[in-house]
Amino acid sequence: MTPLVELRGVGFVYPAPERRQARPFRLADVSFAIAPGELLGVVGPNSAGKTTVIRLLTKVLEPTTGEIVLDGQPVGCLTHWELARQVAVVPQEVPPAFPFTVEQLVLMGRYPHAPGRFFERPEDLAVAREAMAATGVQELAPCVLESLSGGERQRAMLARALAQQPRLLILDEPTAHLDLRYQAEVAGLLRRLNREQGVTILLVSHDLNLAAELSDRLLLLAGGRIARVGPPAQVLDESLLTAVYGCPVSVERSRGHGRLVVQVAWSEGR
Amino acid sequence: MIAPRRLALTLSVLGAVLLTVAAGALLVGSAPVSPRAVLGVLVGERGEGIEAVVVLNLRLPRIAVALLAGGALAVAGVAFQALTRNPLADPAILGVASGAAFGVVLAQLFGVGSGVVAALGLSAFAFAGALVAAGIVYLIAATDGRLPIQTLLLTGVIVGLFFSSAITVVISVVDFDRLGGVIHWLLGNLGPVPAGSLAVFGALMAVGTWLVLGRARQLNLLALGEESALQLGVETERLKRRIFVGASLLTSSVVAFTGPIGFVGLIVPHLLRGFLGPDNRLLIPAAVLGGGVFLLLADTLARTVVAPAELSVGVITAFCGAPFFVYLLRSRYRVIP
């Protein structure tokens, strides 16, 4: 099967002005592909390059070497709105500067489909309503985003991304600020979107257990390079994770479901 | 409600308010002209005499200037707020108005002729001054592509102070007569502007409003942050340049024709947002009318409250605006340390 997205030997170095961070960050020789309908989890320690991969995929940054191909077309040749019709991002929680309602927010996802128009068309509203129904926020349509709970806000952002009708949905830490209940809610929603509606998903997460639970394959990044890519059971390897994260990690199979459980191997008495 | 219908309703309500206020402003003034006489002049029955002069040459042009300047300042406010993603931004607070004023003072110094040529010359100098001031504020305040609220406000105030001092230097050094009524002008006054200059003002205001209004939908998306806007398909760099130019043009044209008038761009958008929400496609057209209404009310107050003397309209807007700014800062946008 031809992949939906393919990165071929992609490298990236932040230009000088942004290199005020202690260590200059670079991404080197990253190659992987996402098949249509796949759910790929991207994991790795802080500053492994996860966010940079998202920025490269959405042309916020352009690779210094290699190329990114979306359905046969180089991403570099697409305009931002052409790209936004195919790739949607659910960002980490950043509240909008002004009090927009959920419906207004979700309608913003329709922009790339008619960037020259002043107002949305009736069909845009229909798509937005469908997206809100899919994530269960249709009753919240007239509510201002700030008045919602963390989980509701996350679902509203997800509805906005779905309103773009993307072929690839990218999620950046979708459960980072959510308590257990909302984590389960968002996880269930992602699984449904992927299994039932065939949405291809790239899930970036710190939560190895969640990523392993949802993903078909995992991609482990470390220091701007791919440490390993493959089925969760292959990537979640005790010695590999211990090396990558720089702390003792244990991986066990839970007794009930046989799921992989990753945790820090706390040493006793310290 | 569907957005276009909501826009039509908003504009008709504001249009009705505007006509009412304008009619009121036409009837009030220090010269005793009866309502009947005003009506007579308007329908052309009394073509001559003192009443005709007062209504046609004084009051009507002044109302036109108030409507244009108020609308321009309110739209510039909305634009700077969307651009900086900060509801406290305003052309005066950001120092842009002071930059434009410095440009006007320089233009006076060099002499710019008279009539429409003078209007164009003053506007060009004001525009250059506004662009320079806004550019400096942006360069100083931007950290990693973001404009944090405290840094932005402080930078704006400092740049504003710098240009105000520069104006003071010019005034002190140069022979007073050459600068004409510059002190009076610096306070922000709506004098009757001759028809030719009024046309220039109207044209500049139309261009500036078109630059901003034409990208109202993209400005909504910019509220999500630059990266998100880009990922939704907005060419953010081009958008920011266009809005920057449009808002500076609006600010500088007001400064050139009336002097710096503060706080209109802060008060009017905030009030309108309370009624209409943050959608710039409603907010910007509403600001054109709402800003005009607000400045016309302020000016009518300015010329009646101490009649037969006159206050500067900038004094009235500052008296309203300063407490309003404090209220916003303390209640709505309290900065979390």
Coordinates of C-alpha atoms in Angstrom, one line a residue:
Chain A
M1 CA 0.0 0.0 0.0
T2 CA 1.3 3.5 -0.8
P3 CA 1.9 5.4 2.4
L4 CA -0.2 8.6 3.1
V5 CA 2.8 10.4 4.5
E6 CA 6.5 9.6 4.0
L7 CA 9.5 11.3 5.5
R8 CA 12.7 10.6 3.6
G9 CA 16.0 11.3 5.4
V10 CA 14.6 14.5 7.0
G11 CA 17.0 16.6 8.9
F12 CA 16.5 20.0 10.5
V13 CA 18.6 22.5 12.5
Y14 CA 17.0 25.5 14.2
P15 CA 18.4 28.7 12.7
A16 CA 20.7 30.8 14.9
P17 CA 18.3 33.2 16.6
E18 CA 16.3 30.4 18.2
R19 CA 19.3 28.7 19.5
R20 CA 19.3 30.5 22.8
Q21 CA 18.5 27.2 24.5
A22 CA 21.4 25.6 26.2
R23 CA 21.9 22.9 23.7
P24 CA 21.4 23.5 20.0
F25 CA 18.7 21.1 18.8
R26 CA 18.9 19.2 15.6
L27 CA 16.8 16.5 13.9
A28 CA 18.9 14.1 11.8
D29 CA 18.0 11.5 9.2
V30 CA 14.4 10.8 10.2
S31 CA 12.7 8.4 7.8
F32 CA 9.3 6.8 8.4
A33 CA 6.0 6.4 6.7
I34 CA 2.4 6.3 7.8
A35 CA -0.1 4.0 6.0
P36 CA -3.6 5.1 5.4
G37 CA -5.8 4.2 8.4
E38 CA -2.9 3.7 10.7
L39 CA -2.5 5.1 14.2
L40 CA 1.1 5.9 14.8
G41 CA 2.3 6.9 18.2
V42 CA 5.3 9.1 18.5
V43 CA 7.0 9.0 21.9
G44 CA 10.3 10.0 23.5
P45 CA 11.8 12.2 26.2
N46 CA 11.6 15.9 26.4
S47 CA 13.4 17.7 23.5
A48 CA 13.6 14.4 21.5
G49 CA 12.1 16.2 18.5
K50 CA 8.5 15.3 18.7
T51 CA 7.1 18.8 18.3
T52 CA 9.6 19.5 15.5
V53 CA 8.3 16.6 13.6
I54 CA 4.8 18.1 13.8
R55 CA 6.1 21.5 12.7
L56 CA 7.8 19.9 9.7
L57 CA 4.7 17.9 8.7
T58 CA 2.6 21.1 8.8
K59 CA 5.2 23.3 7.0
V60 CA 5.6 25.6 10.0
L61 CA 9.3 24.7 9.6
E62 CA 10.9 23.4 6.4
P63 CA 13.4 20.6 6.5
T64 CA 17.1 21.5 5.9
T65 CA 17.7 18.1 4.3
G66 CA 15.5 15.3 2.9
E67 CA 11.9 15.7 1.9
I68 CA 8.3 15.0 3.2
V69 CA 5.8 13.6 0.8
L70 CA 2.1 13.7 1.3
D71 CA 0.1 11.3 -0.9
G72 CA 2.8 11.5 -3.7
Q73 CA 3.2 15.3 -3.4
P74 CA 6.1 17.1 -1.8
V75 CA 4.8 19.1 1.2
G76 CA 7.2 21.9 0.2
C77 CA 5.2 22.5 -3.0
L78 CA 1.8 22.9 -1.2
T79 CA 0.4 26.2 0.1
H80 CA -0.5 26.3 3.8
W81 CA -4.2 26.2 3.0
E82 CA -3.8 23.3 0.6
L83 CA -1.9 21.4 3.3
A84 CA -4.5 22.3 5.9
R85 CA -7.2 20.6 3.9
Q86 CA -5.3 17.3 4.3
V87 CA -3.5 17.6 7.7
A88 CA -5.1 18.9 10.9
V89 CA -3.4 19.5 14.2
V90 CA -4.9 19.4 17.7
P91 CA -2.4 21.6 19.5
Q92 CA -1.4 21.4 23.2
E93 CA -3.8 23.5 25.2
V94 CA -3.4 27.2 24.2
P95 CA -6.5 29.3 25.0
P96 CA -7.5 31.7 22.2
A97 CA -6.8 35.4 23.0
F98 CA -10.5 36.4 22.6
P99 CA -13.7 34.7 24.0
F100 CA -14.8 32.7 20.9
T101 CA -17.6 30.2 21.3
V102 CA -17.2 26.5 20.5
E103 CA -19.1 26.8 17.3
Q104 CA -17.0 29.8 16.1
L105 CA -13.9 27.8 17.0
V106 CA -15.0 24.7 15.1
L107 CA -16.0 26.8 12.1
M108 CA -12.4 28.1 11.9
G109 CA -11.5 24.6 10.8
R110 CA -13.4 25.3 7.5
Y111 CA -11.1 28.1 6.6
P112 CA -8.8 26.1 4.3
H113 CA -11.7 24.8 2.3
A114 CA -12.7 28.3 1.1
P115 CA -9.9 30.8 2.1
G116 CA -11.2 33.5 -0.2
R117 CA -14.6 33.8 1.3
F118 CA -15.6 36.3 4.0
F119 CA -18.4 34.2 5.6
E120 CA -18.7 30.4 5.9
R121 CA -21.1 28.7 3.5
P122 CA -24.1 26.7 4.8
E123 CA -22.3 23.5 4.0
D124 CA -19.4 24.6 6.2
L125 CA -21.9 24.9 9.1
A126 CA -23.2 21.4 8.3
V127 CA -19.7 19.9 8.4
A128 CA -18.9 21.8 11.7
R129 CA -22.1 20.5 13.3
E130 CA -21.2 17.0 12.3
A131 CA -17.7 17.4 13.8
M132 CA -19.2 18.7 17.0
A133 CA -21.5 15.7 17.1
A134 CA -18.6 13.3 16.5
T135 CA -16.8 14.6 19.6
G136 CA -20.0 15.2 21.7
V137 CA -19.8 18.9 22.0
Q138 CA -22.9 19.9 20.0
E139 CA -24.7 21.1 23.2
L140 CA -21.7 23.3 24.0
A141 CA -21.8 25.1 20.7
P142 CA -22.8 28.5 22.1
C143 CA -20.5 28.3 25.1
V144 CA -17.3 30.4 25.4
L145 CA -14.3 28.1 25.3
E146 CA -12.9 29.5 28.6
S147 CA -16.0 28.4 30.5
L148 CA -15.5 24.7 29.6
S149 CA -13.6 21.9 31.5
G150 CA -10.3 20.7 30.3
G151 CA -11.8 17.6 28.7
E152 CA -14.6 19.6 27.0
R153 CA -12.0 22.0 25.6
Q154 CA -9.9 19.2 24.2
R155 CA -13.0 17.7 22.5
A156 CA -13.8 21.1 21.1
M157 CA -10.3 21.4 19.7
L158 CA -10.6 18.0 18.3
A159 CA -13.9 18.9 16.6
R160 CA -12.2 21.9 15.0
A161 CA -9.5 19.6 13.6
L162 CA -12.2 17.2 12.3
A163 CA -14.0 20.1 10.6
Q164 CA -11.0 20.4 8.4
Q165 CA -11.9 16.9 7.1
P166 CA -8.2 16.0 7.1
R167 CA -6.7 12.8 5.8
L168 CA -4.1 12.9 8.6
L169 CA -5.0 14.0 12.1
I170 CA -2.0 15.0 14.4
L171 CA -2.5 15.3 18.1
D172 CA 0.1 17.0 20.3
E173 CA -0.1 15.6 23.9
P174 CA -3.9 15.3 23.8
T175 CA -4.2 14.1 27.4
A176 CA -1.4 16.2 29.0
H177 CA -3.6 18.3 31.3
L178 CA -6.5 15.9 31.7
D179 CA -7.4 13.8 34.7
L180 CA -8.0 10.1 34.4
R181 CA -11.6 10.3 33.4
Y182 CA -11.0 12.7 30.6
Q183 CA -8.0 10.8 29.5
A184 CA -10.1 7.7 29.1
E185 CA -12.8 9.8 27.2
V186 CA -10.3 11.2 24.7
A187 CA -8.6 7.9 24.2
G188 CA -11.9 6.2 23.5
L189 CA -12.8 9.0 21.0
L190 CA -9.5 8.6 19.2
R191 CA -9.9 4.9 18.9
R192 CA -13.4 5.3 17.5
L193 CA -12.3 7.9 15.0
N194 CA -9.5 5.6 13.8
R195 CA -11.3 2.3 13.8
E196 CA -14.8 3.3 12.7
Q197 CA -14.2 6.3 10.5
G198 CA -10.7 5.3 9.2
V199 CA -9.0 8.6 10.2
T200 CA -5.2 8.2 10.0
I201 CA -3.7 9.5 13.2
L202 CA -0.3 10.6 14.4
L203 CA -0.4 10.7 18.2
V204 CA 2.4 12.5 20.0
S205 CA 2.4 11.7 23.7
H206 CA 4.5 11.6 26.8
D207 CA 2.3 8.9 28.1
L208 CA 3.9 5.6 27.0
N209 CA 1.1 3.5 28.3
L210 CA -1.6 5.4 26.5
A211 CA 0.4 5.5 23.3
A212 CA 1.0 1.8 23.5
E213 CA -2.7 1.1 24.2
L214 CA -3.9 3.1 21.2
S215 CA -1.2 2.8 18.5
D216 CA -0.7 0.2 15.8
R217 CA 3.0 1.1 15.8
L218 CA 5.2 3.3 18.0
L219 CA 8.0 5.5 16.9
L220 CA 10.6 6.3 19.7
L221 CA 12.6 9.5 19.2
A222 CA 15.7 10.3 21.2
G223 CA 18.0 13.3 20.7
G224 CA 16.5 14.1 17.3
R225 CA 17.0 10.6 15.9
I226 CA 14.7 7.6 15.6
A227 CA 15.7 5.1 18.3
R228 CA 13.2 2.4 17.2
V229 CA 10.0 2.1 15.2
G230 CA 7.7 -0.9 15.3
P231 CA 4.8 -2.6 17.1
P232 CA 4.5 -1.4 20.7
A233 CA 5.8 -4.7 22.1
Q234 CA 9.0 -4.2 20.2
V235 CA 9.6 -0.6 21.1
L236 CA 8.7 -0.8 24.7
D237 CA 11.8 -2.7 25.6
E238 CA 13.2 -2.3 29.1
S239 CA 16.8 -1.8 28.2
L240 CA 16.0 0.5 25.2
L241 CA 13.8 2.7 27.3
T242 CA 16.3 2.7 30.2
A243 CA 19.0 3.9 27.8
V244 CA 16.8 6.5 26.1
Y245 CA 15.2 8.0 29.2
G246 CA 18.3 7.7 31.3
C247 CA 16.6 6.2 34.3
P248 CA 15.7 2.6 35.2
V249 CA 12.4 1.6 33.5
S250 CA 10.4 -1.6 33.9
V251 CA 8.0 -3.0 31.4
E252 CA 5.6 -5.7 32.6
R253 CA 2.5 -7.4 31.2
S254 CA -0.6 -6.7 33.3
R255 CA -2.2 -9.9 34.6
G256 CA -5.7 -9.1 33.6
H257 CA -5.5 -8.1 29.9
G258 CA -1.9 -8.8 29.1
R259 CA -1.3 -5.1 28.4
L260 CA 2.2 -3.6 28.5
V261 CA 2.7 -1.4 31.5
V262 CA 5.7 0.9 31.6
Q263 CA 6.9 2.5 34.8
V264 CA 9.9 3.9 36.4
A265 CA 11.7 1.2 38.3
W266 CA 11.8 3.1 41.6
S267 CA 14.8 2.0 43.6
E268 CA 13.9 1.3 47.2
G269 CA 15.0 3.4 50.2
R270 CA 15.8 6.5 48.1
Chain B
M1 CA -28.3 33.5 13.8
I2 CA -26.6 33.3 10.4
A3 CA -23.6 35.7 10.4
P4 CA -24.5 37.9 7.4
R5 CA -27.9 38.6 8.8
R6 CA -26.4 39.4 12.2
L7 CA -24.1 41.8 10.5
A8 CA -27.0 43.5 8.6
L9 CA -28.9 43.9 11.9
T10 CA -25.9 45.2 13.8
L11 CA -25.2 47.8 11.1
S12 CA -28.8 49.0 10.8
V13 CA -29.1 49.5 14.6
L14 CA -25.7 51.3 14.8
G15 CA -26.6 53.3 11.7
A16 CA -29.9 54.5 13.3
V17 CA -28.0 55.5 16.5
L18 CA -25.4 57.3 14.4
L19 CA -28.1 59.3 12.5
T20 CA -29.8 60.2 15.8
V21 CA -26.5 61.4 17.4
A22 CA -25.5 63.3 14.2
A23 CA -28.9 65.1 14.1
G24 CA -28.5 66.0 17.8
A25 CA -25.0 67.3 17.2
L26 CA -26.2 69.4 14.3
L27 CA -28.7 71.2 16.7
V28 CA -26.4 71.9 19.6
G29 CA -23.7 74.6 19.7
S30 CA -22.6 77.9 21.1
A31 CA -24.2 79.9 18.3
P32 CA -27.9 80.2 18.9
V33 CA -29.4 78.6 15.8
S34 CA -33.0 77.2 16.3
P35 CA -33.8 73.7 15.2
R36 CA -36.2 75.2 12.6
A37 CA -33.4 77.3 11.2
V38 CA -31.1 74.2 11.0
L39 CA -33.8 72.3 9.1
G40 CA -34.3 75.3 6.8
V41 CA -30.6 75.4 5.9
L42 CA -30.5 71.7 5.3
V43 CA -33.5 71.7 2.9
G44 CA -32.0 74.7 1.1
E45 CA -34.6 77.3 2.1
R46 CA -32.1 79.5 3.9
G47 CA -29.0 79.5 1.7
E48 CA -27.4 82.6 3.2
G49 CA -26.8 84.3 6.5
I50 CA -25.2 83.4 9.7
E51 CA -27.3 80.2 10.2
A52 CA -26.2 78.8 6.9
V53 CA -22.5 79.4 7.7
V54 CA -22.8 77.8 11.1
V55 CA -24.6 74.7 9.9
L56 CA -22.9 74.1 6.5
N57 CA -19.4 75.4 7.2
L58 CA -18.9 74.7 10.9
R59 CA -21.2 72.0 12.3
L60 CA -21.6 69.7 9.3
P61 CA -17.9 69.3 8.4
R62 CA -17.0 68.9 12.0
I63 CA -19.6 66.1 12.4
A64 CA -18.0 64.4 9.3
V65 CA -14.5 64.7 10.8
A66 CA -15.7 63.2 14.1
L67 CA -17.4 60.3 12.3
L68 CA -14.3 59.6 10.1
A69 CA -11.8 59.9 12.9
G70 CA -13.8 57.9 15.4
G71 CA -14.4 55.1 13.0
A72 CA -10.7 55.0 11.9
L73 CA -9.5 54.9 15.5
A74 CA -11.9 52.2 16.5
V75 CA -10.9 50.0 13.5
A76 CA -7.2 50.6 14.2
G77 CA -7.9 49.5 17.8
V78 CA -9.5 46.3 16.7
A79 CA -6.7 45.7 14.2
F80 CA -3.9 46.2 16.8
Q81 CA -5.7 44.1 19.3
A82 CA -6.1 41.2 16.8
L83 CA -2.5 41.6 15.7
T84 CA -1.0 41.6 19.2
R85 CA -3.7 39.1 20.5
N86 CA -4.1 41.6 23.3
P87 CA -7.4 43.4 24.1
L88 CA -5.5 46.3 25.8
A89 CA -3.7 47.3 22.6
D90 CA -4.6 50.8 21.3
P91 CA -2.8 53.1 18.8
A92 CA -2.1 55.7 21.6
I93 CA -1.0 53.2 24.2
L94 CA 1.3 51.4 21.7
G95 CA 3.0 54.7 20.9
V96 CA 2.0 54.6 17.2
A97 CA 0.0 57.8 17.6
S98 CA 3.0 59.6 19.1
G99 CA 5.1 58.5 16.2
A100 CA 2.6 59.8 13.7
A101 CA 2.4 63.1 15.7
F102 CA 6.2 63.5 15.5
G103 CA 5.9 63.0 11.7
V104 CA 3.3 65.7 11.5
V105 CA 5.5 68.1 13.5
L106 CA 8.4 67.4 11.2
A107 CA 6.1 68.1 8.2
Q108 CA 5.1 71.4 9.7
L109 CA 8.8 72.2 10.2
F110 CA 9.6 71.6 6.6
G111 CA 6.4 73.3 5.4
V112 CA 4.0 71.3 3.3
G113 CA 2.1 73.9 1.3
S114 CA -1.6 74.3 1.7
G115 CA -4.9 72.8 0.8
V116 CA -5.1 69.2 -0.5
V117 CA -1.3 69.1 -1.1
A118 CA -0.8 69.9 2.6
A119 CA -3.3 67.3 3.6
L120 CA -1.5 64.6 1.5
G121 CA 2.0 65.8 2.8
L122 CA 0.9 65.7 6.4
S123 CA -0.7 62.3 6.0
A124 CA 2.5 60.9 4.4
F125 CA 4.7 62.2 7.2
A126 CA 2.3 60.9 9.8
F127 CA 2.1 57.5 8.1
A128 CA 5.9 57.3 8.1
G129 CA 6.1 58.2 11.8
A130 CA 3.4 55.7 12.7
L131 CA 5.2 52.9 10.8
V132 CA 8.5 53.7 12.5
A133 CA 7.0 53.8 16.0
A134 CA 5.0 50.6 15.5
G135 CA 8.1 48.9 14.0
I136 CA 10.3 49.9 17.0
V137 CA 7.6 48.7 19.5
Y138 CA 7.4 45.4 17.7
L139 CA 11.1 44.9 17.5
I140 CA 11.6 45.7 21.2
A141 CA 8.6 43.8 22.6
A142 CA 8.8 40.6 20.5
T143 CA 10.4 37.7 22.3
D144 CA 10.5 34.4 20.3
G145 CA 7.8 35.7 18.0
R146 CA 5.4 36.4 20.8
L147 CA 4.3 39.7 22.3
P148 CA 3.8 39.3 26.1
I149 CA 1.3 41.7 27.5
Q150 CA 3.5 43.5 30.0
T151 CA 6.5 44.0 27.7
L152 CA 4.2 45.2 24.9
L153 CA 2.4 47.8 27.1
L154 CA 5.6 49.1 28.6
T155 CA 7.4 49.3 25.3
G156 CA 4.5 51.2 23.8
V157 CA 4.4 53.7 26.7
I158 CA 8.2 54.2 26.4
V159 CA 8.2 54.6 22.6
G160 CA 5.3 57.0 23.0
L161 CA 7.2 59.1 25.6
F162 CA 10.2 59.2 23.4
F163 CA 8.4 60.6 20.5
S164 CA 6.5 63.1 22.8
S165 CA 9.8 64.3 24.0
A166 CA 11.1 64.6 20.5
I167 CA 8.1 66.7 19.7
T168 CA 8.8 68.9 22.7
V169 CA 12.4 69.4 21.5
V170 CA 11.3 70.5 18.1
I171 CA 8.7 72.9 19.6
S172 CA 11.3 74.4 21.9
V173 CA 14.0 74.8 19.3
V174 CA 11.9 76.1 16.4
D175 CA 10.4 79.6 16.1
F176 CA 6.9 79.3 17.5
D177 CA 5.2 81.0 14.6
R178 CA 6.4 78.5 12.1
L179 CA 4.7 75.7 13.8
G180 CA 1.3 77.5 13.8
G181 CA -1.3 76.0 16.1
V182 CA 0.7 72.9 16.9
I183 CA 0.0 73.0 20.7
H184 CA -3.7 73.2 20.1
W185 CA -3.4 70.4 17.6
L186 CA -1.4 68.2 19.9
L187 CA -4.3 68.1 22.3
G188 CA -6.5 66.5 19.7
N189 CA -9.1 68.8 18.2
L190 CA -11.9 68.3 15.7
G191 CA -11.9 71.5 13.7
P192 CA -13.9 71.9 10.5
V193 CA -11.7 70.5 7.7
P194 CA -12.0 72.0 4.2
A195 CA -13.8 69.8 1.7
G196 CA -10.7 68.8 -0.3
S197 CA -8.8 67.7 2.8
L198 CA -11.9 65.9 4.1
A199 CA -12.0 63.9 0.8
V200 CA -8.3 62.9 1.4
F201 CA -9.1 61.9 4.9
G202 CA -12.1 59.9 3.8
A203 CA -10.1 58.1 1.1
L204 CA -7.3 57.2 3.5
M205 CA -9.8 55.9 6.1
A206 CA -11.5 53.8 3.4
V207 CA -8.2 52.3 2.3
G208 CA -7.1 51.5 5.8
T209 CA -10.5 50.0 6.7
W210 CA -10.5 47.9 3.5
L211 CA -7.0 46.6 4.4
V212 CA -8.2 45.4 7.8
L213 CA -11.7 44.3 7.0
G214 CA -10.6 42.3 4.0
R215 CA -8.7 39.9 6.4
A216 CA -11.3 39.9 9.2
R217 CA -11.7 36.1 8.9
Q218 CA -8.0 35.4 9.0
L219 CA -7.7 37.7 12.1
N220 CA -10.1 35.5 13.9
L221 CA -7.8 32.5 13.3
L222 CA -4.8 34.5 14.4
A223 CA -6.4 34.5 17.9
L224 CA -5.5 30.9 18.2
G225 CA -1.8 31.8 17.9
E226 CA 0.5 32.1 14.9
E227 CA 1.4 28.4 14.7
S228 CA -2.2 27.3 14.8
A229 CA -3.3 29.9 12.3
L230 CA -0.5 28.7 9.9
Q231 CA -1.6 25.1 10.4
L232 CA -5.1 26.1 9.5
G233 CA -3.9 27.7 6.2
V234 CA -3.4 31.4 7.0
E235 CA -0.3 32.9 5.5
T236 CA 0.5 34.7 8.8
E237 CA 3.4 36.8 7.8
R238 CA 1.6 38.4 4.9
L239 CA -1.5 38.9 7.1
K240 CA 0.5 40.6 9.8
R241 CA 2.2 43.0 7.4
R242 CA -1.1 44.0 5.8
I243 CA -2.8 44.6 9.1
F244 CA 0.2 46.5 10.4
V245 CA 0.1 48.8 7.4
G246 CA -3.7 49.2 7.5
A247 CA -3.8 50.1 11.2
S248 CA -0.9 52.5 11.0
L249 CA -2.5 54.2 8.0
L250 CA -5.8 54.6 10.0
T251 CA -4.0 56.0 13.1
S252 CA -1.8 58.3 11.2
S253 CA -4.6 59.8 9.1
V254 CA -6.5 60.7 12.2
V255 CA -3.4 62.2 13.8
A256 CA -2.7 64.2 10.6
F257 CA -6.2 65.7 10.5
T258 CA -7.2 66.0 14.2
G259 CA -4.2 65.4 16.3
P260 CA -3.6 62.5 18.6
I261 CA -6.9 61.4 20.2
G262 CA -6.5 58.6 22.7
F263 CA -8.5 55.7 24.0
V264 CA -11.2 55.5 21.3
G265 CA -9.5 52.4 20.0
L266 CA -9.6 50.8 23.4
I267 CA -13.1 51.8 24.6
V268 CA -15.2 51.2 21.5
P269 CA -14.0 47.8 20.5
H270 CA -14.3 46.6 24.1
L271 CA -17.9 47.8 24.4
L272 CA -18.8 46.3 21.0
R273 CA -17.2 43.0 21.9
G274 CA -19.5 42.9 24.9
F275 CA -22.5 43.0 22.6
L276 CA -21.3 41.2 19.5
G277 CA -18.6 38.8 20.7
P278 CA -15.1 38.6 19.3
D279 CA -15.8 37.8 15.6
N280 CA -13.8 40.4 13.6
R281 CA -16.2 40.2 10.7
L282 CA -18.9 41.8 12.8
L283 CA -16.6 43.8 15.0
I284 CA -14.8 45.8 12.3
P285 CA -17.8 47.1 10.4
A286 CA -19.5 47.8 13.8
A287 CA -16.4 49.7 14.9
V288 CA -16.6 52.0 11.8
L289 CA -20.0 53.2 13.0
G290 CA -19.6 52.8 16.7
G291 CA -16.3 54.7 16.8
G292 CA -17.9 57.5 14.9
V293 CA -20.8 57.7 17.3
F294 CA -18.5 57.7 20.3
L295 CA -16.2 60.4 19.1
L296 CA -19.2 62.6 17.9
L297 CA -20.7 62.3 21.4
A298 CA -17.4 63.2 23.0
D299 CA -16.9 66.2 20.6
T300 CA -20.4 67.5 21.2
L301 CA -19.7 67.4 24.9
A302 CA -16.3 69.1 24.3
R303 CA -17.9 72.1 22.6
T304 CA -20.9 72.5 24.8
V305 CA -19.8 71.8 28.3
V306 CA -17.8 75.0 28.8
A307 CA -19.5 77.0 26.0
P308 CA -18.7 79.5 24.6
A309 CA -15.2 78.2 25.2
E310 CA -14.2 74.7 24.0
L311 CA -12.5 71.8 25.4
S312 CA -10.2 69.5 23.3
V313 CA -12.0 66.3 22.4
G314 CA -8.8 64.5 23.3
V315 CA -9.3 65.6 26.9
I316 CA -12.8 64.2 27.0
T317 CA -11.7 60.8 25.6
A318 CA -8.8 60.7 28.0
F319 CA -11.0 61.4 31.0
C320 CA -13.3 58.5 29.9
G321 CA -10.5 56.3 28.8
A322 CA -8.0 56.4 31.6
P323 CA -10.4 55.1 34.3
F324 CA -11.7 52.6 31.7
F325 CA -8.2 51.3 31.1
V326 CA -7.6 50.9 34.8
Y327 CA -10.8 49.0 35.1
L328 CA -9.9 46.6 32.3
L329 CA -6.4 46.1 33.7
R330 CA -7.7 45.4 37.2
S331 CA -10.7 43.2 36.4
R332 CA -10.7 41.6 33.0
Y333 CA -7.1 41.1 32.1
R334 CA -5.4 40.7 35.4
V335 CA -1.9 39.4 34.6
I336 CA -1.1 36.2 36.4
P337 CA 2.6 36.4 37.6

